[in-house]
């Protein structure tokens, strides 16, 4: 495999590129969010992920703008993602996109993502609004979150003008989602891991501990490295400066192919937060 570093980017099916290591802001708000995003940018992250329902788009955007002013790094070097809160209909989504832009104080969104709830009609209406925003230049890349194979097939059946470039899913060694991964890869959809650390629920796993000890790394660093070597785009999150920095220190070691497979063998369908993919009602 080619050597990975903090500047490694993944080319998307629409021609845009995304930094492979991202920084998540879930359950982070106010000054805590602003500080963590600023620390992340100072540590070298160039990919920041937020969402309308995190209620921290303003703080995230402010940190990005302030960092740009103080560092000389350009807006184009920073990849900013936000996500729709509710598939509330075509007009609602059009307004939500513009509101997210205004909240962040940015001229465009690098990636805009929406999820599968509540139903087909709502999903497809959202995608129409997202397509139009892409064509208007408000959004560079369009994506989905927690889309199962059935949701993607439903979208493809409409012959969309804009194809989903990314699918954000819960994927880690304890939830490998092999069928979903295979389908997404077949359709050139990049996979983002929104919970690459499995919310620390398996940090004490003996296999994970053993591999971490071998490389003098933390379980979190091994999980991030696994995600990177699988070709995913992990979004680790922390509001502790030391951990924000530590989560970037994953490029000075490489798991063997056997270790990657051993970690993948830990799959237990561990749901760490929610599981729309496994929810047959949607």
PDB file of C-alpha atoms in Angstrom:
ATOM      1  CA  UNK A   1       0.000   0.000   0.000  1.00  0.00           C
ATOM      2  CA  UNK A   2       1.137   3.564  -0.638  1.00  0.00           C
ATOM      3  CA  UNK A   3       2.500   5.398   2.372  1.00  0.00           C
ATOM      4  CA  UNK A   4      -0.120   7.309   4.304  1.00  0.00           C
ATOM      5  CA  UNK A   5       0.395  10.616   6.061  1.00  0.00           C
ATOM      6  CA  UNK A   6      -1.753  13.359   7.527  1.00  0.00           C
ATOM      7  CA  UNK A   7      -1.972  15.022   4.107  1.00  0.00           C
ATOM      8  CA  UNK A   8      -3.244  11.897   2.304  1.00  0.00           C
ATOM      9  CA  UNK A   9      -6.387  12.588   0.313  1.00  0.00           C
ATOM     10  CA  UNK A  10      -8.970  10.267  -1.196  1.00  0.00           C
ATOM     11  CA  UNK A  11     -10.274  11.054  -4.667  1.00  0.00           C
ATOM     12  CA  UNK A  12     -14.061  10.973  -4.852  1.00  0.00           C
ATOM     13  CA  UNK A  13     -16.162   9.867  -7.818  1.00  0.00           C
ATOM     14  CA  UNK A  14     -17.027  13.502  -8.592  1.00  0.00           C
ATOM     15  CA  UNK A  15     -13.351  14.412  -8.964  1.00  0.00           C
ATOM     16  CA  UNK A  16     -13.037  16.213  -5.629  1.00  0.00           C
ATOM     17  CA  UNK A  17     -10.581  15.036  -2.991  1.00  0.00           C
ATOM     18  CA  UNK A  18     -11.056  14.648   0.754  1.00  0.00           C
ATOM     19  CA  UNK A  19      -8.405  14.392   3.500  1.00  0.00           C
ATOM     20  CA  UNK A  20      -8.498  10.788   4.672  1.00  0.00           C
ATOM     21  CA  UNK A  21      -8.139  11.621   8.355  1.00  0.00           C
ATOM     22  CA  UNK A  22     -11.068  13.685   9.566  1.00  0.00           C
ATOM     23  CA  UNK A  23     -12.046  15.288  12.858  1.00  0.00           C
ATOM     24  CA  UNK A  24     -15.513  14.794  14.332  1.00  0.00           C
ATOM     25  CA  UNK A  25     -17.454  17.203  16.536  1.00  0.00           C
ATOM     26  CA  UNK A  26     -20.381  15.058  17.710  1.00  0.00           C
ATOM     27  CA  UNK A  27     -21.642  15.975  21.219  1.00  0.00           C
ATOM     28  CA  UNK A  28     -19.292  18.949  21.352  1.00  0.00           C
ATOM     29  CA  UNK A  29     -20.642  22.437  21.801  1.00  0.00           C
ATOM     30  CA  UNK A  30     -19.837  26.044  22.611  1.00  0.00           C
ATOM     31  CA  UNK A  31     -16.283  26.989  23.535  1.00  0.00           C
ATOM     32  CA  UNK A  32     -15.390  23.315  23.916  1.00  0.00           C
ATOM     33  CA  UNK A  33     -16.190  22.756  20.237  1.00  0.00           C
ATOM     34  CA  UNK A  34     -14.414  25.907  19.081  1.00  0.00           C
ATOM     35  CA  UNK A  35     -11.268  24.983  21.000  1.00  0.00           C
ATOM     36  CA  UNK A  36     -11.195  21.358  19.848  1.00  0.00           C
ATOM     37  CA  UNK A  37     -11.597  22.316  16.175  1.00  0.00           C
ATOM     38  CA  UNK A  38      -8.850  24.924  16.512  1.00  0.00           C
ATOM     39  CA  UNK A  39      -6.566  22.365  18.183  1.00  0.00           C
ATOM     40  CA  UNK A  40      -7.342  19.889  15.416  1.00  0.00           C
ATOM     41  CA  UNK A  41      -6.454  22.365  12.687  1.00  0.00           C
ATOM     42  CA  UNK A  42      -3.268  23.347  14.510  1.00  0.00           C
ATOM     43  CA  UNK A  43      -2.377  19.641  14.798  1.00  0.00           C
ATOM     44  CA  UNK A  44      -2.661  19.214  11.025  1.00  0.00           C
ATOM     45  CA  UNK A  45      -6.207  17.983  10.445  1.00  0.00           C
ATOM     46  CA  UNK A  46      -7.687  19.507   7.294  1.00  0.00           C
ATOM     47  CA  UNK A  47     -11.070  17.764   7.391  1.00  0.00           C
ATOM     48  CA  UNK A  48     -13.723  18.853   9.886  1.00  0.00           C
ATOM     49  CA  UNK A  49     -17.095  17.127  10.251  1.00  0.00           C
ATOM     50  CA  UNK A  50     -20.159  18.642  11.910  1.00  0.00           C
ATOM     51  CA  UNK A  51     -23.940  18.525  11.530  1.00  0.00           C
ATOM     52  CA  UNK A  52     -27.003  20.711  11.867  1.00  0.00           C
ATOM     53  CA  UNK A  53     -28.230  18.672  14.844  1.00  0.00           C
ATOM     54  CA  UNK A  54     -24.890  18.972  16.667  1.00  0.00           C
ATOM     55  CA  UNK A  55     -25.804  22.648  17.119  1.00  0.00           C
ATOM     56  CA  UNK A  56     -22.169  23.653  16.715  1.00  0.00           C
ATOM     57  CA  UNK A  57     -21.908  24.751  13.079  1.00  0.00           C
ATOM     58  CA  UNK A  58     -21.307  28.354  14.183  1.00  0.00           C
ATOM     59  CA  UNK A  59     -18.463  27.409  16.541  1.00  0.00           C
ATOM     60  CA  UNK A  60     -16.943  25.024  13.994  1.00  0.00           C
ATOM     61  CA  UNK A  61     -17.086  27.633  11.246  1.00  0.00           C
ATOM     62  CA  UNK A  62     -15.650  30.323  13.523  1.00  0.00           C
ATOM     63  CA  UNK A  63     -12.683  28.115  14.423  1.00  0.00           C
ATOM     64  CA  UNK A  64     -12.018  27.421  10.742  1.00  0.00           C
ATOM     65  CA  UNK A  65     -12.238  31.108   9.794  1.00  0.00           C
ATOM     66  CA  UNK A  66     -10.004  32.180  12.681  1.00  0.00           C
ATOM     67  CA  UNK A  67      -7.458  29.497  11.845  1.00  0.00           C
ATOM     68  CA  UNK A  68      -7.379  30.607   8.207  1.00  0.00           C
ATOM     69  CA  UNK A  69      -6.765  34.207   9.276  1.00  0.00           C
ATOM     70  CA  UNK A  70      -3.954  33.342  11.671  1.00  0.00           C
ATOM     71  CA  UNK A  71      -2.220  30.541   9.753  1.00  0.00           C
ATOM     72  CA  UNK A  72      -2.202  31.495   6.094  1.00  0.00           C
ATOM     73  CA  UNK A  73      -3.853  28.159   5.265  1.00  0.00           C
ATOM     74  CA  UNK A  74      -6.459  28.714   2.552  1.00  0.00           C
ATOM     75  CA  UNK A  75     -10.144  27.828   2.704  1.00  0.00           C
ATOM     76  CA  UNK A  76      -9.597  25.414  -0.188  1.00  0.00           C
ATOM     77  CA  UNK A  77      -7.189  23.364   1.925  1.00  0.00           C
ATOM     78  CA  UNK A  78      -9.850  22.688   4.569  1.00  0.00           C
ATOM     79  CA  UNK A  79     -12.637  20.189   3.889  1.00  0.00           C
ATOM     80  CA  UNK A  80     -15.838  21.085   5.738  1.00  0.00           C
ATOM     81  CA  UNK A  81     -18.747  18.677   6.093  1.00  0.00           C
ATOM     82  CA  UNK A  82     -22.148  19.241   7.604  1.00  0.00           C
ATOM     83  CA  UNK A  83     -25.255  17.103   7.725  1.00  0.00           C
ATOM     84  CA  UNK A  84     -28.983  17.661   7.418  1.00  0.00           C
ATOM     85  CA  UNK A  85     -30.994  17.206  10.603  1.00  0.00           C
ATOM     86  CA  UNK A  86     -34.385  16.305   9.129  1.00  0.00           C
ATOM     87  CA  UNK A  87     -35.521  15.068   5.737  1.00  0.00           C
ATOM     88  CA  UNK A  88     -38.393  17.527   5.955  1.00  0.00           C
ATOM     89  CA  UNK A  89     -39.232  18.000   2.306  1.00  0.00           C
ATOM     90  CA  UNK A  90     -37.687  19.712  -0.707  1.00  0.00           C
ATOM     91  CA  UNK A  91     -38.251  23.319   0.388  1.00  0.00           C
ATOM     92  CA  UNK A  92     -37.134  22.571   3.945  1.00  0.00           C
ATOM     93  CA  UNK A  93     -33.858  21.076   2.733  1.00  0.00           C
ATOM     94  CA  UNK A  94     -33.166  23.994   0.385  1.00  0.00           C
ATOM     95  CA  UNK A  95     -33.497  26.359   3.356  1.00  0.00           C
ATOM     96  CA  UNK A  96     -31.491  24.079   5.658  1.00  0.00           C
ATOM     97  CA  UNK A  97     -28.527  24.066   3.262  1.00  0.00           C
ATOM     98  CA  UNK A  98     -28.452  27.853   3.157  1.00  0.00           C
ATOM     99  CA  UNK A  99     -28.885  28.058   6.920  1.00  0.00           C
ATOM    100  CA  UNK A 100     -25.919  25.740   7.449  1.00  0.00           C
ATOM    101  CA  UNK A 101     -23.793  27.930   5.179  1.00  0.00           C
ATOM    102  CA  UNK A 102     -24.824  31.034   7.091  1.00  0.00           C
ATOM    103  CA  UNK A 103     -24.202  29.415  10.478  1.00  0.00           C
ATOM    104  CA  UNK A 104     -20.670  28.394   9.488  1.00  0.00           C
ATOM    105  CA  UNK A 105     -19.915  31.701   7.788  1.00  0.00           C
ATOM    106  CA  UNK A 106     -18.493  29.887   4.776  1.00  0.00           C
ATOM    107  CA  UNK A 107     -19.082  30.420   1.060  1.00  0.00           C
ATOM    108  CA  UNK A 108     -19.596  26.744   0.251  1.00  0.00           C
ATOM    109  CA  UNK A 109     -19.845  23.307   1.841  1.00  0.00           C
ATOM    110  CA  UNK A 110     -17.309  20.708   0.748  1.00  0.00           C
ATOM    111  CA  UNK A 111     -19.721  17.916   1.617  1.00  0.00           C
ATOM    112  CA  UNK A 112     -23.386  17.863   2.574  1.00  0.00           C
ATOM    113  CA  UNK A 113     -24.863  14.647   3.895  1.00  0.00           C
ATOM    114  CA  UNK A 114     -28.320  13.372   4.807  1.00  0.00           C
ATOM    115  CA  UNK A 115     -29.644  10.202   6.417  1.00  0.00           C
ATOM    116  CA  UNK A 116     -32.459   7.738   5.590  1.00  0.00           C
ATOM    117  CA  UNK A 117     -35.258   8.675   8.011  1.00  0.00           C
ATOM    118  CA  UNK A 118     -38.264   8.808   7.795  1.00  0.00           C
ATOM    119  CA  UNK A 119     -39.142   7.314   4.384  1.00  0.00           C
ATOM    120  CA  UNK A 120     -38.510   7.027   0.647  1.00  0.00           C
ATOM    121  CA  UNK A 121     -40.427  10.139  -0.337  1.00  0.00           C
ATOM    122  CA  UNK A 122     -38.520  12.285   2.128  1.00  0.00           C
ATOM    123  CA  UNK A 123     -35.137  10.812   1.136  1.00  0.00           C
ATOM    124  CA  UNK A 124     -35.665  11.467  -2.557  1.00  0.00           C
ATOM    125  CA  UNK A 125     -36.992  14.989  -1.968  1.00  0.00           C
ATOM    126  CA  UNK A 126     -33.859  15.775   0.039  1.00  0.00           C
ATOM    127  CA  UNK A 127     -31.633  14.440  -2.716  1.00  0.00           C
ATOM    128  CA  UNK A 128     -33.335  16.666  -5.291  1.00  0.00           C
ATOM    129  CA  UNK A 129     -32.612  19.745  -3.161  1.00  0.00           C
ATOM    130  CA  UNK A 130     -29.025  18.600  -2.608  1.00  0.00           C
ATOM    131  CA  UNK A 131     -28.512  18.045  -6.340  1.00  0.00           C
ATOM    132  CA  UNK A 132     -29.675  21.579  -7.061  1.00  0.00           C
ATOM    133  CA  UNK A 133     -27.351  22.994  -4.401  1.00  0.00           C
ATOM    134  CA  UNK A 134     -24.440  21.136  -6.015  1.00  0.00           C
ATOM    135  CA  UNK A 135     -25.362  22.605  -9.394  1.00  0.00           C
ATOM    136  CA  UNK A 136     -25.546  26.070  -7.804  1.00  0.00           C
ATOM    137  CA  UNK A 137     -22.071  25.685  -6.313  1.00  0.00           C
ATOM    138  CA  UNK A 138     -23.243  25.790  -2.701  1.00  0.00           C
ATOM    139  CA  UNK A 139     -22.098  22.199  -2.176  1.00  0.00           C
ATOM    140  CA  UNK A 140     -19.007  20.608  -3.750  1.00  0.00           C
ATOM    141  CA  UNK A 141     -19.829  16.949  -2.993  1.00  0.00           C
ATOM    142  CA  UNK A 142     -23.062  15.208  -1.996  1.00  0.00           C
ATOM    143  CA  UNK A 143     -23.222  12.278   0.362  1.00  0.00           C
ATOM    144  CA  UNK A 144     -25.423  10.100   2.503  1.00  0.00           C
ATOM    145  CA  UNK A 145     -25.206   8.814   6.044  1.00  0.00           C
ATOM    146  CA  UNK A 146     -26.243   5.410   7.377  1.00  0.00           C
ATOM    147  CA  UNK A 147     -27.559   4.399   3.954  1.00  0.00           C
ATOM    148  CA  UNK A 148     -28.095   0.670   3.624  1.00  0.00           C
ATOM    149  CA  UNK A 149     -27.824  -1.106   0.278  1.00  0.00           C
ATOM    150  CA  UNK A 150     -31.596  -0.838  -0.135  1.00  0.00           C
ATOM    151  CA  UNK A 151     -31.468   2.955   0.257  1.00  0.00           C
ATOM    152  CA  UNK A 152     -28.695   3.302  -2.305  1.00  0.00           C
ATOM    153  CA  UNK A 153     -30.497   1.059  -4.787  1.00  0.00           C
ATOM    154  CA  UNK A 154     -33.614   3.174  -4.322  1.00  0.00           C
ATOM    155  CA  UNK A 155     -31.646   6.323  -5.156  1.00  0.00           C
ATOM    156  CA  UNK A 156     -29.894   4.778  -8.160  1.00  0.00           C
ATOM    157  CA  UNK A 157     -33.276   3.699  -9.554  1.00  0.00           C
ATOM    158  CA  UNK A 158     -34.163   7.395 -10.006  1.00  0.00           C
ATOM    159  CA  UNK A 159     -31.135   8.005 -12.271  1.00  0.00           C
ATOM    160  CA  UNK A 160     -29.890  10.880 -10.114  1.00  0.00           C
ATOM    161  CA  UNK A 161     -28.088  13.809 -11.729  1.00  0.00           C
ATOM    162  CA  UNK A 162     -25.588  13.774  -8.862  1.00  0.00           C
ATOM    163  CA  UNK A 163     -24.268  10.511  -7.439  1.00  0.00           C
ATOM    164  CA  UNK A 164     -23.516  10.041  -3.738  1.00  0.00           C
ATOM    165  CA  UNK A 165     -19.764  10.408  -3.305  1.00  0.00           C
ATOM    166  CA  UNK A 166     -19.626   9.340   0.332  1.00  0.00           C
ATOM    167  CA  UNK A 167     -21.579   7.149   2.746  1.00  0.00           C
ATOM    168  CA  UNK A 168     -20.986   7.807   6.441  1.00  0.00           C
ATOM    169  CA  UNK A 169     -21.551   4.589   8.339  1.00  0.00           C
ATOM    170  CA  UNK A 170     -20.689   3.015  11.667  1.00  0.00           C
ATOM    171  CA  UNK A 171     -17.796   0.740  10.741  1.00  0.00           C
ATOM    172  CA  UNK A 172     -14.905  -0.495  12.892  1.00  0.00           C
ATOM    173  CA  UNK A 173     -13.397  -3.913  13.761  1.00  0.00           C
ATOM    174  CA  UNK A 174     -16.369  -4.763  15.968  1.00  0.00           C
ATOM    175  CA  UNK A 175     -18.869  -3.791  13.232  1.00  0.00           C
ATOM    176  CA  UNK A 176     -17.307  -4.541   9.851  1.00  0.00           C
ATOM    177  CA  UNK A 177     -20.436  -4.426   7.645  1.00  0.00           C
ATOM    178  CA  UNK A 178     -18.720  -6.417   4.890  1.00  0.00           C
ATOM    179  CA  UNK A 179     -21.720  -6.569   2.524  1.00  0.00           C
ATOM    180  CA  UNK A 180     -22.354  -2.848   2.845  1.00  0.00           C
ATOM    181  CA  UNK A 181     -18.687  -2.064   2.296  1.00  0.00           C
ATOM    182  CA  UNK A 182     -18.536  -4.275  -0.801  1.00  0.00           C
ATOM    183  CA  UNK A 183     -21.601  -2.588  -2.335  1.00  0.00           C
ATOM    184  CA  UNK A 184     -20.316   0.909  -1.648  1.00  0.00           C
ATOM    185  CA  UNK A 185     -16.903   0.125  -3.100  1.00  0.00           C
ATOM    186  CA  UNK A 186     -18.486  -1.419  -6.198  1.00  0.00           C
ATOM    187  CA  UNK A 187     -20.235   1.912  -6.808  1.00  0.00           C
ATOM    188  CA  UNK A 188     -17.133   3.991  -6.026  1.00  0.00           C
ATOM    189  CA  UNK A 189     -18.678   5.457  -2.894  1.00  0.00           C
ATOM    190  CA  UNK A 190     -16.046   6.430  -0.335  1.00  0.00           C
ATOM    191  CA  UNK A 191     -16.775   5.167   3.170  1.00  0.00           C
ATOM    192  CA  UNK A 192     -16.496   7.437   6.163  1.00  0.00           C
ATOM    193  CA  UNK A 193     -16.331   5.813   9.584  1.00  0.00           C
ATOM    194  CA  UNK A 194     -18.283   8.050  11.921  1.00  0.00           C
ATOM    195  CA  UNK A 195     -17.421   6.014  15.017  1.00  0.00           C
ATOM    196  CA  UNK A 196     -13.933   4.628  14.310  1.00  0.00           C
ATOM    197  CA  UNK A 197     -13.127   4.269  18.014  1.00  0.00           C
ATOM    198  CA  UNK A 198     -16.317   2.293  18.736  1.00  0.00           C
ATOM    199  CA  UNK A 199     -16.970   4.921  21.402  1.00  0.00           C
ATOM    200  CA  UNK A 200     -14.169   3.358  23.476  1.00  0.00           C
ATOM    201  CA  UNK A 201     -16.450   0.399  24.229  1.00  0.00           C
ATOM    202  CA  UNK A 202     -13.809  -2.208  23.346  1.00  0.00           C
ATOM    203  CA  UNK A 203     -10.546  -0.520  24.307  1.00  0.00           C
ATOM    204  CA  UNK A 204      -9.929  -3.365  26.762  1.00  0.00           C
ATOM    205  CA  UNK A 205     -10.292  -6.082  24.144  1.00  0.00           C
ATOM    206  CA  UNK A 206      -7.258  -8.409  24.581  1.00  0.00           C
ATOM    207  CA  UNK A 207      -6.491  -8.648  20.859  1.00  0.00           C
ATOM    208  CA  UNK A 208      -6.632  -4.890  20.429  1.00  0.00           C
ATOM    209  CA  UNK A 209      -4.540  -4.402  23.572  1.00  0.00           C
ATOM    210  CA  UNK A 210      -1.922  -6.850  22.330  1.00  0.00           C
ATOM    211  CA  UNK A 211      -1.506  -5.129  18.963  1.00  0.00           C
ATOM    212  CA  UNK A 212      -1.413  -1.704  20.631  1.00  0.00           C
ATOM    213  CA  UNK A 213       1.324  -2.894  22.990  1.00  0.00           C
ATOM    214  CA  UNK A 214       3.393  -4.270  20.092  1.00  0.00           C
ATOM    215  CA  UNK A 215       3.540  -0.840  18.446  1.00  0.00           C
ATOM    216  CA  UNK A 216       3.590   1.199  21.679  1.00  0.00           C
ATOM    217  CA  UNK A 217       0.321   2.785  20.607  1.00  0.00           C
ATOM    218  CA  UNK A 218      -3.056   3.284  22.241  1.00  0.00           C
ATOM    219  CA  UNK A 219      -6.118   1.216  21.284  1.00  0.00           C
ATOM    220  CA  UNK A 220      -7.569   4.378  19.727  1.00  0.00           C
ATOM    221  CA  UNK A 221      -4.526   4.810  17.500  1.00  0.00           C
ATOM    222  CA  UNK A 222      -4.684   1.177  16.363  1.00  0.00           C
ATOM    223  CA  UNK A 223      -8.394   1.510  15.519  1.00  0.00           C
ATOM    224  CA  UNK A 224      -7.752   4.668  13.492  1.00  0.00           C
ATOM    225  CA  UNK A 225      -4.870   2.968  11.695  1.00  0.00           C
ATOM    226  CA  UNK A 226      -7.078  -0.048  10.891  1.00  0.00           C
ATOM    227  CA  UNK A 227      -9.657   2.279   9.384  1.00  0.00           C
ATOM    228  CA  UNK A 228      -7.056   4.091   7.285  1.00  0.00           C
ATOM    229  CA  UNK A 229      -5.537   0.855   5.990  1.00  0.00           C
ATOM    230  CA  UNK A 230      -9.001  -0.424   5.058  1.00  0.00           C
ATOM    231  CA  UNK A 231      -9.310   2.661   2.855  1.00  0.00           C
ATOM    232  CA  UNK A 232     -11.972   4.296   5.032  1.00  0.00           C
ATOM    233  CA  UNK A 233     -12.109   7.936   6.097  1.00  0.00           C
ATOM    234  CA  UNK A 234     -12.195   7.880   9.911  1.00  0.00           C
ATOM    235  CA  UNK A 235     -13.677  10.754  11.931  1.00  0.00           C
ATOM    236  CA  UNK A 236     -12.213  10.419  15.439  1.00  0.00           C
ATOM    237  CA  UNK A 237     -13.514  12.950  17.937  1.00  0.00           C
ATOM    238  CA  UNK A 238     -12.063  14.334  21.149  1.00  0.00           C
ATOM    239  CA  UNK A 239     -12.321  17.538  23.148  1.00  0.00           C
ATOM    240  CA  UNK A 240      -9.049  16.860  24.983  1.00  0.00           C
ATOM    241  CA  UNK A 241      -6.084  18.576  23.338  1.00  0.00           C
ATOM    242  CA  UNK A 242      -3.683  15.712  24.056  1.00  0.00           C
ATOM    243  CA  UNK A 243      -6.029  13.155  22.463  1.00  0.00           C
ATOM    244  CA  UNK A 244      -6.779  15.404  19.507  1.00  0.00           C
ATOM    245  CA  UNK A 245      -3.036  15.425  18.817  1.00  0.00           C
ATOM    246  CA  UNK A 246      -2.512  11.737  19.672  1.00  0.00           C
ATOM    247  CA  UNK A 247      -5.138  10.721  17.120  1.00  0.00           C
ATOM    248  CA  UNK A 248      -2.897  12.170  14.386  1.00  0.00           C
ATOM    249  CA  UNK A 249       0.068  10.054  15.498  1.00  0.00           C
ATOM    250  CA  UNK A 250      -0.984   7.068  13.408  1.00  0.00           C
ATOM    251  CA  UNK A 251       1.341   7.446  10.443  1.00  0.00           C
ATOM    252  CA  UNK A 252       4.581   6.165  11.990  1.00  0.00           C
ATOM    253  CA  UNK A 253       3.526   2.512  12.099  1.00  0.00           C
ATOM    254  CA  UNK A 254       1.733   0.083   9.792  1.00  0.00           C
ATOM    255  CA  UNK A 255      -0.382  -2.912  10.698  1.00  0.00           C
ATOM    256  CA  UNK A 256       0.493  -6.128   8.892  1.00  0.00           C
ATOM    257  CA  UNK A 257      -2.147  -7.592   6.598  1.00  0.00           C
ATOM    258  CA  UNK A 258      -2.612 -10.393   9.133  1.00  0.00           C
ATOM    259  CA  UNK A 259      -3.227  -7.861  11.903  1.00  0.00           C
ATOM    260  CA  UNK A 260      -5.786  -6.033   9.793  1.00  0.00           C
ATOM    261  CA  UNK A 261      -7.568  -9.346   9.229  1.00  0.00           C
ATOM    262  CA  UNK A 262      -7.293 -10.332  12.890  1.00  0.00           C
ATOM    263  CA  UNK A 263      -8.900  -7.060  13.926  1.00  0.00           C
ATOM    264  CA  UNK A 264     -11.625  -7.507  11.295  1.00  0.00           C
ATOM    265  CA  UNK A 265     -12.280 -10.918  12.817  1.00  0.00           C
ATOM    266  CA  UNK A 266     -13.469  -9.212  16.012  1.00  0.00           C
ATOM    267  CA  UNK A 267     -16.752  -8.325  14.288  1.00  0.00           C
ATOM    268  CA  UNK A 268     -19.727  -8.794  16.621  1.00  0.00           C
ATOM    269  CA  UNK A 269     -22.220  -6.353  15.070  1.00  0.00           C
ATOM    270  CA  UNK A 270     -21.535  -3.931  17.907  1.00  0.00           C
ATOM    271  CA  UNK A 271     -23.981  -1.020  17.723  1.00  0.00           C
ATOM    272  CA  UNK A 272     -22.293   1.911  19.457  1.00  0.00           C
ATOM    273  CA  UNK A 273     -24.937   4.580  18.976  1.00  0.00           C
ATOM    274  CA  UNK A 274     -27.778   3.923  16.506  1.00  0.00           C
ATOM    275  CA  UNK A 275     -28.201   1.628  13.533  1.00  0.00           C
ATOM    276  CA  UNK A 276     -30.449   2.900  10.715  1.00  0.00           C
ATOM    277  CA  UNK A 277     -28.868   0.345   8.379  1.00  0.00           C
ATOM    278  CA  UNK A 278     -30.204  -2.453  10.565  1.00  0.00           C
ATOM    279  CA  UNK A 279     -33.581  -0.781  11.065  1.00  0.00           C
ATOM    280  CA  UNK A 280     -35.910  -2.588   8.636  1.00  0.00           C
ATOM    281  CA  UNK A 281     -38.666  -0.030   9.242  1.00  0.00           C
ATOM    282  CA  UNK A 282     -36.862   2.562   7.165  1.00  0.00           C
TER     283      UNK A 282
END
